[in-house]
Amino acid sequence: MTQLLPEGFRDRLPPFAGRAFDGLHNMVSVMQRHGYALVQPPIAEFEATLDARQGGPNSGERPPNRLRLTDPVSARTLGLRSDMTVQVGRIAATRLADSA
């Protein structure tokens, strides 16, 4: 049989999907009770924005395995995030800077 999913990927079926969701919901609820709030950054954004915050200012570091796409509207390079830490930092430093 041909493998339908890449190595390490799997479908999570009932009842396991429900249990995973319940666990995540419980964890988020606890974090919210302790003052954390949810943000949901996009899976892709302009690569220059990701690079500006990756590894600190002027680091020039760019993950060699980042998936890159071209934005059809602006023709700028987009990068798919492998981790949302950089994006959450961007959100905290810009859009949430005055909400402390």
Tab-separated table of C-alpha atoms in Angstrom:
chain	number	residue	atom	x	y	z
A	1	MET	CA	0.000	0.000	0.000
A	2	THR	CA	1.250	3.472	-0.852
A	3	GLN	CA	1.986	5.638	2.134
A	4	LEU	CA	-0.543	8.498	2.160
A	5	LEU	CA	1.161	10.706	4.746
A	6	PRO	CA	4.803	11.723	5.207
A	7	GLU	CA	6.852	10.062	7.924
A	8	GLY	CA	5.886	11.430	11.343
A	9	PHE	CA	2.434	12.645	10.281
A	10	ARG	CA	-0.766	10.892	11.264
A	11	ASP	CA	-4.494	11.305	11.341
A	12	ARG	CA	-5.874	11.557	14.840
A	13	LEU	CA	-9.223	9.773	14.901
A	14	PRO	CA	-11.965	9.445	17.517
A	15	PRO	CA	-11.716	9.110	20.456
A	16	PHE	CA	-8.058	10.255	20.441
A	17	ALA	CA	-8.805	13.541	18.651
A	18	GLY	CA	-11.363	14.438	21.309
A	19	ARG	CA	-8.972	13.604	24.133
A	20	ALA	CA	-6.227	15.697	22.548
A	21	PHE	CA	-8.632	18.622	22.154
A	22	ASP	CA	-9.812	18.294	25.769
A	23	GLY	CA	-6.211	18.285	27.010
A	24	LEU	CA	-5.354	21.361	24.959
A	25	HIS	CA	-8.531	23.131	26.121
A	26	ASN	CA	-7.701	22.385	29.767
A	27	MET	CA	-4.143	23.662	29.348
A	28	VAL	CA	-5.311	26.900	27.675
A	29	SER	CA	-7.920	27.422	30.417
A	30	VAL	CA	-5.271	27.144	33.139
A	31	MET	CA	-2.996	29.564	31.296
A	32	GLN	CA	-5.831	32.070	30.839
A	33	ARG	CA	-6.604	31.924	34.560
A	34	HIS	CA	-2.976	32.945	35.143
A	35	GLY	CA	-3.209	36.000	32.890
A	36	TYR	CA	-2.120	34.644	29.516
A	37	ALA	CA	-4.126	35.499	26.406
A	38	LEU	CA	-4.347	33.743	23.069
A	39	VAL	CA	-2.831	35.073	19.864
A	40	GLN	CA	-2.940	33.353	16.494
A	41	PRO	CA	-0.198	34.442	14.105
A	42	PRO	CA	-0.498	33.472	10.455
A	43	ILE	CA	1.394	30.440	9.202
A	44	ALA	CA	3.261	32.633	6.697
A	45	GLU	CA	4.404	36.225	6.625
A	46	PHE	CA	6.923	38.350	4.775
A	47	GLU	CA	10.310	36.734	5.142
A	48	ALA	CA	11.998	40.066	5.856
A	49	THR	CA	9.791	40.444	8.949
A	50	LEU	CA	10.699	36.964	10.164
A	51	ASP	CA	14.407	37.562	9.443
A	52	ALA	CA	14.437	40.899	11.278
A	53	ARG	CA	13.531	39.153	14.541
A	54	GLN	CA	15.193	35.777	14.007
A	55	GLY	CA	18.276	35.456	16.203
A	56	GLY	CA	18.264	39.098	17.315
A	57	PRO	CA	18.953	42.348	15.540
A	58	ASN	CA	21.529	42.313	12.731
A	59	SER	CA	22.087	38.589	13.104
A	60	GLY	CA	21.502	37.945	9.431
A	61	GLU	CA	20.510	34.404	10.324
A	62	ARG	CA	17.952	32.724	8.122
A	63	PRO	CA	16.911	29.125	8.656
A	64	PRO	CA	18.239	27.238	5.615
A	65	ASN	CA	15.231	24.934	5.489
A	66	ARG	CA	12.477	27.569	5.654
A	67	LEU	CA	9.821	27.031	3.016
A	68	ARG	CA	9.575	30.137	0.864
A	69	LEU	CA	6.741	31.293	-1.364
A	70	THR	CA	6.109	34.398	-3.437
A	71	ASP	CA	3.181	36.604	-2.500
A	72	PRO	CA	1.180	36.975	-5.732
A	73	VAL	CA	0.011	40.492	-4.797
A	74	SER	CA	3.251	42.165	-3.690
A	75	ALA	CA	5.744	39.751	-5.315
A	76	ARG	CA	7.612	39.741	-1.977
A	77	THR	CA	8.995	36.553	-0.476
A	78	LEU	CA	6.904	34.869	2.201
A	79	GLY	CA	8.293	32.431	4.732
A	80	LEU	CA	6.368	29.602	6.362
A	81	ARG	CA	7.049	29.591	10.065
A	82	SER	CA	8.432	26.499	11.699
A	83	ASP	CA	7.891	28.019	15.132
A	84	MET	CA	5.689	30.890	16.239
A	85	THR	CA	8.081	32.335	18.835
A	86	VAL	CA	9.378	35.037	16.495
A	87	GLN	CA	5.854	35.991	15.478
A	88	VAL	CA	4.583	36.133	19.058
A	89	GLY	CA	7.535	38.405	19.842
A	90	ARG	CA	6.570	40.646	16.923
A	91	ILE	CA	2.959	40.784	18.117
A	92	ALA	CA	3.991	41.537	21.711
A	93	ALA	CA	6.452	44.252	20.686
A	94	THR	CA	4.126	45.984	18.246
A	95	ARG	CA	0.420	45.299	18.512
A	96	LEU	CA	0.305	44.524	22.245
A	97	ALA	CA	3.025	46.927	23.427
A	98	ASP	CA	0.547	49.224	25.173
A	99	SER	CA	-1.655	46.543	26.749
A	100	ALA	CA	0.478	45.580	29.737
